[in-house]
PDB file of C-alpha atoms and ligand atoms in Angstrom:
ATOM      1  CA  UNK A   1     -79.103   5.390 200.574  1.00  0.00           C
ATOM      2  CA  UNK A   2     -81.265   7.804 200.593  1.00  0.00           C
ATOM      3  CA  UNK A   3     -81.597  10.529 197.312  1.00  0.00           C
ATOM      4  CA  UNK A   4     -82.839  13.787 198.922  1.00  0.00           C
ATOM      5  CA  UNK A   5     -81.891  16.803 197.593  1.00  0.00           C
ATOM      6  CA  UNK A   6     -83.424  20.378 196.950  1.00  0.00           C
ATOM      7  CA  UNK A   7     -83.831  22.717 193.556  1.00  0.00           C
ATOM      8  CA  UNK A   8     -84.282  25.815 193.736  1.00  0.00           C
ATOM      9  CA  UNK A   9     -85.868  28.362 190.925  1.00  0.00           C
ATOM     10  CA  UNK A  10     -85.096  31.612 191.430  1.00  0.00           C
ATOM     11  CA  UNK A  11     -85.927  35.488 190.456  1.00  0.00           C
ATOM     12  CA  UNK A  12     -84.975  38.411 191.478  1.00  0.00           C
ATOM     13  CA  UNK A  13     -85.708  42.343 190.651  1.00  0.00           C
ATOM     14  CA  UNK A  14     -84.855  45.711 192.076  1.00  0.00           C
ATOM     15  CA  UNK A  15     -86.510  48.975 191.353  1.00  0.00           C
ATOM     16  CA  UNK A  16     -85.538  52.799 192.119  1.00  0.00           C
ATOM     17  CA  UNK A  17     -89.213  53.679 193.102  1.00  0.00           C
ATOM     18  CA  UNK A  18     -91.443  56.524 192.113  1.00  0.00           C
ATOM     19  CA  UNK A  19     -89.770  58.746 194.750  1.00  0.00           C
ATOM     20  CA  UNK A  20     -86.308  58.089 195.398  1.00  0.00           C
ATOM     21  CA  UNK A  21     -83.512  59.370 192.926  1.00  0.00           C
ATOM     22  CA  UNK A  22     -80.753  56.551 193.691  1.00  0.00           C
ATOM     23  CA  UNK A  23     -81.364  52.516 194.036  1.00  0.00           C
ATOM     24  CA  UNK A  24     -79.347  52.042 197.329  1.00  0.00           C
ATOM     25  CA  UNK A  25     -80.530  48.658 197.477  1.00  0.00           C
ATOM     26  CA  UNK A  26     -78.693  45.337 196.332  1.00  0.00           C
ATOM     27  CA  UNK A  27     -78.920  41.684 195.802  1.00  0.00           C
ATOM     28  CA  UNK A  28     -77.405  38.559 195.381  1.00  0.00           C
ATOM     29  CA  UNK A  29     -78.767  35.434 193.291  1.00  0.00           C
ATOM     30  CA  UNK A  30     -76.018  32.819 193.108  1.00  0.00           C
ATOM     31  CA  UNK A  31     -75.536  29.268 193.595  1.00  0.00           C
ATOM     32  CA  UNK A  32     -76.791  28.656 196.956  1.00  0.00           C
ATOM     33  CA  UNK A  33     -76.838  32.508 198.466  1.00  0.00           C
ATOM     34  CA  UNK A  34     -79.807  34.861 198.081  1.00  0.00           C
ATOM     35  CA  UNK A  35     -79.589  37.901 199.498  1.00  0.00           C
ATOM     36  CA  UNK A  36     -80.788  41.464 199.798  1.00  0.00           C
ATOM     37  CA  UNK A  37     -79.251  44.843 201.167  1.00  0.00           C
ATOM     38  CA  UNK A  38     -80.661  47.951 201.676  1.00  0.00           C
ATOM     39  CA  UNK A  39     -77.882  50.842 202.228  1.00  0.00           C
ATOM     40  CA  UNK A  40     -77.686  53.799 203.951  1.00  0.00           C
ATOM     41  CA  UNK A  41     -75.831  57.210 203.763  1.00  0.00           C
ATOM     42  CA  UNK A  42     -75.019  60.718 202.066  1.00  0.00           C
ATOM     43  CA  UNK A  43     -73.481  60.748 198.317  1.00  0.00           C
ATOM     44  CA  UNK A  44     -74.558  58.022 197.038  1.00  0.00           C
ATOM     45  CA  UNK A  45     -72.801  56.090 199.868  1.00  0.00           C
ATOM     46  CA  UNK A  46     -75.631  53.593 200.505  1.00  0.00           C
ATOM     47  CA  UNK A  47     -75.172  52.321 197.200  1.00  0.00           C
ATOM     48  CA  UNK A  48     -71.192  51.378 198.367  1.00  0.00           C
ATOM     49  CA  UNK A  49     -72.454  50.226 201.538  1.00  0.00           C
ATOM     50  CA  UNK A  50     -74.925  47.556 200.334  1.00  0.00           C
ATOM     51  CA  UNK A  51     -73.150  46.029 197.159  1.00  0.00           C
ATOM     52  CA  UNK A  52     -69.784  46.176 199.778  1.00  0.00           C
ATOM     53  CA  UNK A  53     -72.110  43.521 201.969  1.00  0.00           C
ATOM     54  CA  UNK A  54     -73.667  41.609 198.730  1.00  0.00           C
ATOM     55  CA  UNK A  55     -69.512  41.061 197.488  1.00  0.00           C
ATOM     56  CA  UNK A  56     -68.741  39.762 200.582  1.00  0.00           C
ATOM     57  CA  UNK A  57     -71.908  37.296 200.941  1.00  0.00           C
ATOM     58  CA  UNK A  58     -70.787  36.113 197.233  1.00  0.00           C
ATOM     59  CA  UNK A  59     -67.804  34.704 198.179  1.00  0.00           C
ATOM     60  CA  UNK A  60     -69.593  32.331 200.242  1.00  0.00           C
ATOM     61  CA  UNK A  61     -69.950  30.081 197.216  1.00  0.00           C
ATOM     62  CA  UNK A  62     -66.617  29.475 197.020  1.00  0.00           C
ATOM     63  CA  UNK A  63     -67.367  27.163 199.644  1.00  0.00           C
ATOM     64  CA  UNK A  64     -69.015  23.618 199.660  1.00  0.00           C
ATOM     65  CA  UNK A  65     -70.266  23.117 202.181  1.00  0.00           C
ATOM     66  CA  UNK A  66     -71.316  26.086 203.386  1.00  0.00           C
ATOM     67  CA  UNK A  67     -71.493  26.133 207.151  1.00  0.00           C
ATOM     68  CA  UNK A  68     -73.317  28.938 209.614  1.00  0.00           C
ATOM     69  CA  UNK A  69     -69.864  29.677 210.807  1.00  0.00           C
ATOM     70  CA  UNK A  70     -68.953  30.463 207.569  1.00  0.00           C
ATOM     71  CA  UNK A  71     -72.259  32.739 206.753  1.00  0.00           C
ATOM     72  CA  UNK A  72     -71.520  34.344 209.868  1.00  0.00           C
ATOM     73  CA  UNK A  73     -67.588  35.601 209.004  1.00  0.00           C
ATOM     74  CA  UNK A  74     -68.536  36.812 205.706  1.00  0.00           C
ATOM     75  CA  UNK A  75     -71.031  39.513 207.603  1.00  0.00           C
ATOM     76  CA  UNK A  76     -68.164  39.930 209.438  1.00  0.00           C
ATOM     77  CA  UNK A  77     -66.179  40.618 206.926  1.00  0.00           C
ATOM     78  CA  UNK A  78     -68.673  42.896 205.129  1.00  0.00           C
ATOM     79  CA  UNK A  79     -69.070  45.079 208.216  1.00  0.00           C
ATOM     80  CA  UNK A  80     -65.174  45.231 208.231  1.00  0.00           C
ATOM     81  CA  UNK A  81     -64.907  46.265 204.506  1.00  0.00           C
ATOM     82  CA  UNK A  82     -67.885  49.108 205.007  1.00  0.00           C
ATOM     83  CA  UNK A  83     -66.373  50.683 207.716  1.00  0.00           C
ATOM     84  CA  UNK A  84     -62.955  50.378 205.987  1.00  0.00           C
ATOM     85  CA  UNK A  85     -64.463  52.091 202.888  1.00  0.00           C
ATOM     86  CA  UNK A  86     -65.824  54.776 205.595  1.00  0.00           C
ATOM     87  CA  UNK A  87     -62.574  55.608 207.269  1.00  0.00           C
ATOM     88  CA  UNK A  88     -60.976  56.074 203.679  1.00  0.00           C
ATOM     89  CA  UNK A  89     -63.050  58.527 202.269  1.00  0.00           C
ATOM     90  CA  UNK A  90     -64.761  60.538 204.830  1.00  0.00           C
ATOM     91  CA  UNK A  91     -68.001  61.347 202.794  1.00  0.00           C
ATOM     92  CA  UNK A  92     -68.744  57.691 203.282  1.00  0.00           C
ATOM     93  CA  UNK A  93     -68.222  57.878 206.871  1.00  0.00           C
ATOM     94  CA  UNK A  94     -71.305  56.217 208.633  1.00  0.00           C
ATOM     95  CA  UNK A  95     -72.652  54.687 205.804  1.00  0.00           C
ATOM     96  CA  UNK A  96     -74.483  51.636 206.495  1.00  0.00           C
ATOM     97  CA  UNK A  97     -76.703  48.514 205.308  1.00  0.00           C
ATOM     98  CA  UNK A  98     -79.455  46.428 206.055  1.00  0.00           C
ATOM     99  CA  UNK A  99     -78.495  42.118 204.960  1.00  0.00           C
ATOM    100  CA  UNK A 100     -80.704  39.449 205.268  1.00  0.00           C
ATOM    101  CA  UNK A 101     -81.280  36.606 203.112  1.00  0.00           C
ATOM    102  CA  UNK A 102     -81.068  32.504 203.171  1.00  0.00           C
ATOM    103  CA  UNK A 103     -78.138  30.589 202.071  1.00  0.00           C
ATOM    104  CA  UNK A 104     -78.248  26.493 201.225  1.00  0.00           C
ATOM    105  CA  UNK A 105     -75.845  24.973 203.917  1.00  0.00           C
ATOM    106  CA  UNK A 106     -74.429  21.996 204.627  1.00  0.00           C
ATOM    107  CA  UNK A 107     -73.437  18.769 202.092  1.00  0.00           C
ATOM    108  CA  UNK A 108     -75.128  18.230 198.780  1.00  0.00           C
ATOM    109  CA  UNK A 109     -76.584  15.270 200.378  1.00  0.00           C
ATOM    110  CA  UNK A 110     -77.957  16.768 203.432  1.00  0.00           C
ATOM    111  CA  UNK A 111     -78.666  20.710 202.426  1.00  0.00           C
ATOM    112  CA  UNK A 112     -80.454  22.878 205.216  1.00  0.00           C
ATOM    113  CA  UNK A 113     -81.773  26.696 205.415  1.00  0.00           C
ATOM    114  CA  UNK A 114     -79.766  29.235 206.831  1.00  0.00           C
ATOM    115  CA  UNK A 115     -81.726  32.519 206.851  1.00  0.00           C
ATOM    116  CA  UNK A 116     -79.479  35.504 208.255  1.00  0.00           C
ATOM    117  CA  UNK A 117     -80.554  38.691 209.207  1.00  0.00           C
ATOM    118  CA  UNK A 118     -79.201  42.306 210.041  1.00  0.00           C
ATOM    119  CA  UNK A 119     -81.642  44.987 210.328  1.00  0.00           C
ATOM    120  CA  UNK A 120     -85.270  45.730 209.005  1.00  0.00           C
ATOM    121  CA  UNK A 121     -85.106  43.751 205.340  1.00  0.00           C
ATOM    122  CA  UNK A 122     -87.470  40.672 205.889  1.00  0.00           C
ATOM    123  CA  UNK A 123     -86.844  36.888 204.789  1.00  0.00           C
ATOM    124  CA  UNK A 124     -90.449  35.179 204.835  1.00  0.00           C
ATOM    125  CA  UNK A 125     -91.644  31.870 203.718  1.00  0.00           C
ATOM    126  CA  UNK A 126     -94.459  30.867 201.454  1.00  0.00           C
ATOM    127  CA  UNK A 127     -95.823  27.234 201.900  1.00  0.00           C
ATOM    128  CA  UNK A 128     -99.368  25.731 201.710  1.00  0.00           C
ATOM    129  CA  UNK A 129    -101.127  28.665 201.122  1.00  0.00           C
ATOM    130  CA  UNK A 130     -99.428  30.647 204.317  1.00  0.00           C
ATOM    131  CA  UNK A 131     -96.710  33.551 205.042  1.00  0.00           C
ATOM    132  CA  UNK A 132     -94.415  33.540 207.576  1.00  0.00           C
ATOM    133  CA  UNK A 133     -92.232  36.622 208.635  1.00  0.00           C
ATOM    134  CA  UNK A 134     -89.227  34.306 209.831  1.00  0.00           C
ATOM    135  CA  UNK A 135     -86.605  37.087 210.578  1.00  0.00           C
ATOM    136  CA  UNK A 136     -87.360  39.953 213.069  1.00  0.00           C
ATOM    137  CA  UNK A 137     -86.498  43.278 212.349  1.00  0.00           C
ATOM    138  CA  UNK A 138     -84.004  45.406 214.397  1.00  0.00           C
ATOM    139  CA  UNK A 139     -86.230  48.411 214.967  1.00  0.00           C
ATOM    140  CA  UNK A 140     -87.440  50.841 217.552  1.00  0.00           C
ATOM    141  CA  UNK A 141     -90.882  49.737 216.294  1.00  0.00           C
ATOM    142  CA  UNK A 142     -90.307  46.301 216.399  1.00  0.00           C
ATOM    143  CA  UNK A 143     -88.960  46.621 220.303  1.00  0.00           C
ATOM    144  CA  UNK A 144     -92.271  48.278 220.695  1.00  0.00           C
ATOM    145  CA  UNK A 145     -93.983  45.791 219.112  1.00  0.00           C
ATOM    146  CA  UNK A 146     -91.909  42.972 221.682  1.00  0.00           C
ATOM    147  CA  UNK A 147     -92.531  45.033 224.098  1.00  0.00           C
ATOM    148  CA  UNK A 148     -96.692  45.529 223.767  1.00  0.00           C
ATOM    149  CA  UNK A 149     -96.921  49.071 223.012  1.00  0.00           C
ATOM    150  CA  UNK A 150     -97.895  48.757 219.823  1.00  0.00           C
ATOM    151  CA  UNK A 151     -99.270  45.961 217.354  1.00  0.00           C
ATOM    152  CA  UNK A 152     -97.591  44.555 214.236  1.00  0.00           C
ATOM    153  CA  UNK A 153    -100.084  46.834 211.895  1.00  0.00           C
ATOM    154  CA  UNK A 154     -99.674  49.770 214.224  1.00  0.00           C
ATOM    155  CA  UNK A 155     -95.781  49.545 213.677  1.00  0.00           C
ATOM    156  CA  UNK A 156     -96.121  49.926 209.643  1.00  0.00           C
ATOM    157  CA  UNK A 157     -97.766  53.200 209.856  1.00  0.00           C
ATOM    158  CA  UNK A 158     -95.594  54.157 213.159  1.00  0.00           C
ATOM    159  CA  UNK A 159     -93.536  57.669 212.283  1.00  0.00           C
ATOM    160  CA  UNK A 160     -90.238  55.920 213.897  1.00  0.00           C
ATOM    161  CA  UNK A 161     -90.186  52.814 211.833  1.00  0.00           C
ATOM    162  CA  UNK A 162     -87.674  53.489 209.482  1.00  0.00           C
ATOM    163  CA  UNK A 163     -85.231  53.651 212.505  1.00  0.00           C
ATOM    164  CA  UNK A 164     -82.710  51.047 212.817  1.00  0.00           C
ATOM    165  CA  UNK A 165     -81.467  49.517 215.494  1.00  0.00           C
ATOM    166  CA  UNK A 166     -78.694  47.151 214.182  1.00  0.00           C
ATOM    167  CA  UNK A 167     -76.975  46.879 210.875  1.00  0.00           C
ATOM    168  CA  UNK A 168     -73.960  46.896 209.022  1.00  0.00           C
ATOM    169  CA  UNK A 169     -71.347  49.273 208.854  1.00  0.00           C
ATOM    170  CA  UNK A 170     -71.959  51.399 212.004  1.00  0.00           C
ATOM    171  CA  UNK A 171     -70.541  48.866 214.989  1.00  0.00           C
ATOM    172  CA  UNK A 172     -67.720  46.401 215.223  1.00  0.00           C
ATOM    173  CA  UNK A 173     -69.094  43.119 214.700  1.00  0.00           C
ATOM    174  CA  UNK A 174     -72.820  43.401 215.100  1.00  0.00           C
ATOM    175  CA  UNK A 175     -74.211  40.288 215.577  1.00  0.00           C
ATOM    176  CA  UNK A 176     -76.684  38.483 212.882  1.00  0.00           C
ATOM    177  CA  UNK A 177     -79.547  36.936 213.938  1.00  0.00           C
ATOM    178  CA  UNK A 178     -79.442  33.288 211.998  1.00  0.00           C
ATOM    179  CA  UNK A 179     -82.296  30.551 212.057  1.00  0.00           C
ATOM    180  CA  UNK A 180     -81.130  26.632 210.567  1.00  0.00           C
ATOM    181  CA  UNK A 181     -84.149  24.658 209.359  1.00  0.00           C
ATOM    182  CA  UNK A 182     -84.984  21.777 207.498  1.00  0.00           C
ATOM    183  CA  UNK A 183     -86.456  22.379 203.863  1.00  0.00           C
ATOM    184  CA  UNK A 184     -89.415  20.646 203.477  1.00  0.00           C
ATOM    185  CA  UNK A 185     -91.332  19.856 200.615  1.00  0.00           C
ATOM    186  CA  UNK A 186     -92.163  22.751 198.365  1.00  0.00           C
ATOM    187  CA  UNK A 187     -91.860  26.034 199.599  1.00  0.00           C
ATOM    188  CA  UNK A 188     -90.967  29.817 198.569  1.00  0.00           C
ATOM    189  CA  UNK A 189     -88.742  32.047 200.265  1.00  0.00           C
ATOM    190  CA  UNK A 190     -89.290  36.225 199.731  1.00  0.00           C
ATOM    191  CA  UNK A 191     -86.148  37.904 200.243  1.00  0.00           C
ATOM    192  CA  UNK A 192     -86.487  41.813 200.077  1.00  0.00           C
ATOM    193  CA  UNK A 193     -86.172  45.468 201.140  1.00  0.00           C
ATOM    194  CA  UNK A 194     -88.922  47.549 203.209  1.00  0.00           C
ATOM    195  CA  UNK A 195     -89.429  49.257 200.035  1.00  0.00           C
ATOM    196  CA  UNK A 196     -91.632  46.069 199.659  1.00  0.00           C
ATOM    197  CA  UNK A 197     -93.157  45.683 203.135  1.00  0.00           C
ATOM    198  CA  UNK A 198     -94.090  49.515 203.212  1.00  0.00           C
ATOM    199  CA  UNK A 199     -96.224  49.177 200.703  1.00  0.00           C
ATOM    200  CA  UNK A 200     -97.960  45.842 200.263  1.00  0.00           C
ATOM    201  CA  UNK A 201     -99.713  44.142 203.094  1.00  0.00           C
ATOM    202  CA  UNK A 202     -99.311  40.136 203.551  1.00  0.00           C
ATOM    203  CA  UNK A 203    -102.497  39.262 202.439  1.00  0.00           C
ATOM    204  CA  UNK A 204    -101.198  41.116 199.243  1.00  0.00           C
ATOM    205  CA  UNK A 205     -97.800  39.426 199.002  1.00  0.00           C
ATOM    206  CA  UNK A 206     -99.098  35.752 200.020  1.00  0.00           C
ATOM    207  CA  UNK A 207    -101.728  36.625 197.077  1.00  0.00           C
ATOM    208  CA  UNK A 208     -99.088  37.343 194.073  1.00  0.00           C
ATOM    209  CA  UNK A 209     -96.955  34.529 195.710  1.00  0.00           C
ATOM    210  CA  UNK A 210    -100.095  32.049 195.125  1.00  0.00           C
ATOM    211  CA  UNK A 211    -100.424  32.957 191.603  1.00  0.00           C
ATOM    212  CA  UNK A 212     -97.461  34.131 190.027  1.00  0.00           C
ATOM    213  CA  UNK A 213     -96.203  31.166 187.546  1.00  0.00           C
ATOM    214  CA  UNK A 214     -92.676  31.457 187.476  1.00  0.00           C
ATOM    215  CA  UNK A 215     -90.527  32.911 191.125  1.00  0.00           C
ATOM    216  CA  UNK A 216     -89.483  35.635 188.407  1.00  0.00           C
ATOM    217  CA  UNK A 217     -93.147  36.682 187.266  1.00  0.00           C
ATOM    218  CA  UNK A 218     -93.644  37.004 191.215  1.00  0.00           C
ATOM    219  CA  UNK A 219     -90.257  38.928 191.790  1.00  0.00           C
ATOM    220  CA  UNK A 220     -91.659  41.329 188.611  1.00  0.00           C
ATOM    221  CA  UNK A 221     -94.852  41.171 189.897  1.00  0.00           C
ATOM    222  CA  UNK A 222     -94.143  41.875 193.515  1.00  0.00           C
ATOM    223  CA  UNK A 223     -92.477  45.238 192.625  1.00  0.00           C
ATOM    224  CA  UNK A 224     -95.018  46.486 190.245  1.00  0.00           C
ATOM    225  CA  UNK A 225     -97.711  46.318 192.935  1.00  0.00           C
ATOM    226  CA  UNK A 226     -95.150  47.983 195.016  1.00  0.00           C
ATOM    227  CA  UNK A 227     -94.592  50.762 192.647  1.00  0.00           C
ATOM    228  CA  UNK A 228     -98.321  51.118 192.076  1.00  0.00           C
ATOM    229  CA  UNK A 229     -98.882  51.035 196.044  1.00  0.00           C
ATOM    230  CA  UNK A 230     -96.374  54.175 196.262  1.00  0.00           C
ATOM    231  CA  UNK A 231     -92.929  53.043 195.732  1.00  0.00           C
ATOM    232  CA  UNK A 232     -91.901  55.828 198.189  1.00  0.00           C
ATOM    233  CA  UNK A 233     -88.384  53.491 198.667  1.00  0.00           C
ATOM    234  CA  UNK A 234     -86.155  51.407 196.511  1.00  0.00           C
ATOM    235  CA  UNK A 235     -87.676  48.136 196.046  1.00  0.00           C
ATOM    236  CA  UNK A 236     -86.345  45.120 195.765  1.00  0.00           C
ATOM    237  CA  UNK A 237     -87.310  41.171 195.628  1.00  0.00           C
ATOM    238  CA  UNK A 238     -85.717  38.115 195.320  1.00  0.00           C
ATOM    239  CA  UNK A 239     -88.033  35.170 195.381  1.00  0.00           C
ATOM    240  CA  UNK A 240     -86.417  31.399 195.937  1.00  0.00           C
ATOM    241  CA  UNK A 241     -88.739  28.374 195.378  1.00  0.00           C
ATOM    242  CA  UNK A 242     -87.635  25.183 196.737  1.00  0.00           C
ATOM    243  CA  UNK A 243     -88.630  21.781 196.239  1.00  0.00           C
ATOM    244  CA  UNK A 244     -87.060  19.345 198.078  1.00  0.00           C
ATOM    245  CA  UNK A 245     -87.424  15.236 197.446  1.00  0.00           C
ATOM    246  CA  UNK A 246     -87.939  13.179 199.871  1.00  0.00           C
ATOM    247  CA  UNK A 247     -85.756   9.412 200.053  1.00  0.00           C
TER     248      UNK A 247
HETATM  249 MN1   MN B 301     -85.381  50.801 202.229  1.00  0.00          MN
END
């Protein structure tokens, strides 16, 4: 029989920003979600928006195992609470939130990645020295990106890229993007807000990644080069290392 399994050491931080007067953002550390959200609206609504999504991606670990199906009705069911929460108090109406994040599925004995994704929050992956984006955003600059208008560093600096094009809240059922992979070996997942990736290139992030000692020192870490970069958004971080075992 074989004894794989995976461990995972986690931190996580969230910061208002030097500009902003409200954290909108949220995120969830437990068991075997991580996630981030990054809200949207008037009055303080993008605050209700994103912890609505974050409560409903907790319940997930209720469950054991935890399937895609599964990861996939509780965005449902976040969308459906957010735009219930919007049709009961109309200052709310059209408030809205970014999710993305990675969840552990499957048995104990045979976990996999999930990473999930609505909007422009970013799950990447750390391993051997390398950074991966592995979710694309939904943006109008990343369709200009797909579409060769524009290149990848173009698109940071682009006047439209704050503008999404799906997320939570807005439609009835938008659909996640989701990505099941093997864990392999030792690796780090960054889960977190554009607050992050508006500031610090890769290079940067891959750098504090590399030599943080602890996934919290790197979640800390992460945001106070974000801060010092600008923090013109809410920032906010949650970094997963992994290290699976082998039979
Ligand atoms: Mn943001």
């Amino acid at each position: 029989m074989s004894v794989a399994g995976t461990t995972v050491e986690v931190g996580a931080r969230t910061a208002v920003g030097r500009v902003r007067e409200h954290n909108e953002d949220a995120y969830l550390v437990r068991d075997r979600v991580f996630a981030v959200a990054d809200g949207m609206g008037g009055h303080a609504a993008g605050e209700v928006a994103s912890a609505l999504a974050i409560e409903a991606m907790d319940r997930l670990s209720e469950h054991d195992p935890i399937t895609p199906e599964l990861v996939v009705a509780a965005v449902s069911d976040a969308n459906a609470s957010i735009i219930e929460a919007g049709l009961a108090e109309r200052r709310r109406r059209g408030m809205g939130t970014t999710l993305t994040g990675v969840a552990l599925i499957g048995p104990a004995s045979a976990r996999r990645w999930l990473v999930f994704n609505l909007g422009d929050s970013r799950v990447y992956r750390f391993a051997d020295g390398r950074l991966d984006q592995l979710t694309v955003d939904h943006s109008e600059v990343q369709e200009l990106v797909d579409a060769g208008y524009i290149t990848r560093t173009e698109a940071a600096i682009h006047p439209a890229r704050n503008i999404i094009t799906r997320s939570l809240g807005l439609e009835l059922d938008p659909e996640p993007d989701v990505w099941d992979r093997d864990p392999s070996g030792e690796e780090t997942f960054l889960v977190c807000s554009d607050g992050l990736t508006g500031e610090l290139r890769d290079a940067e992030i891959a750098r504090i990644l590399a030599d943080a000692p602890s996934a919290q020192a790197a979640a800390d870490l992460l945001c106070a080069a974000a801060e010092d970069a600008g923090g013109r958004d809410n920032i906010t971080v949650v970094v997963v290392r992994a290290v699976t075992a082998g039979d």
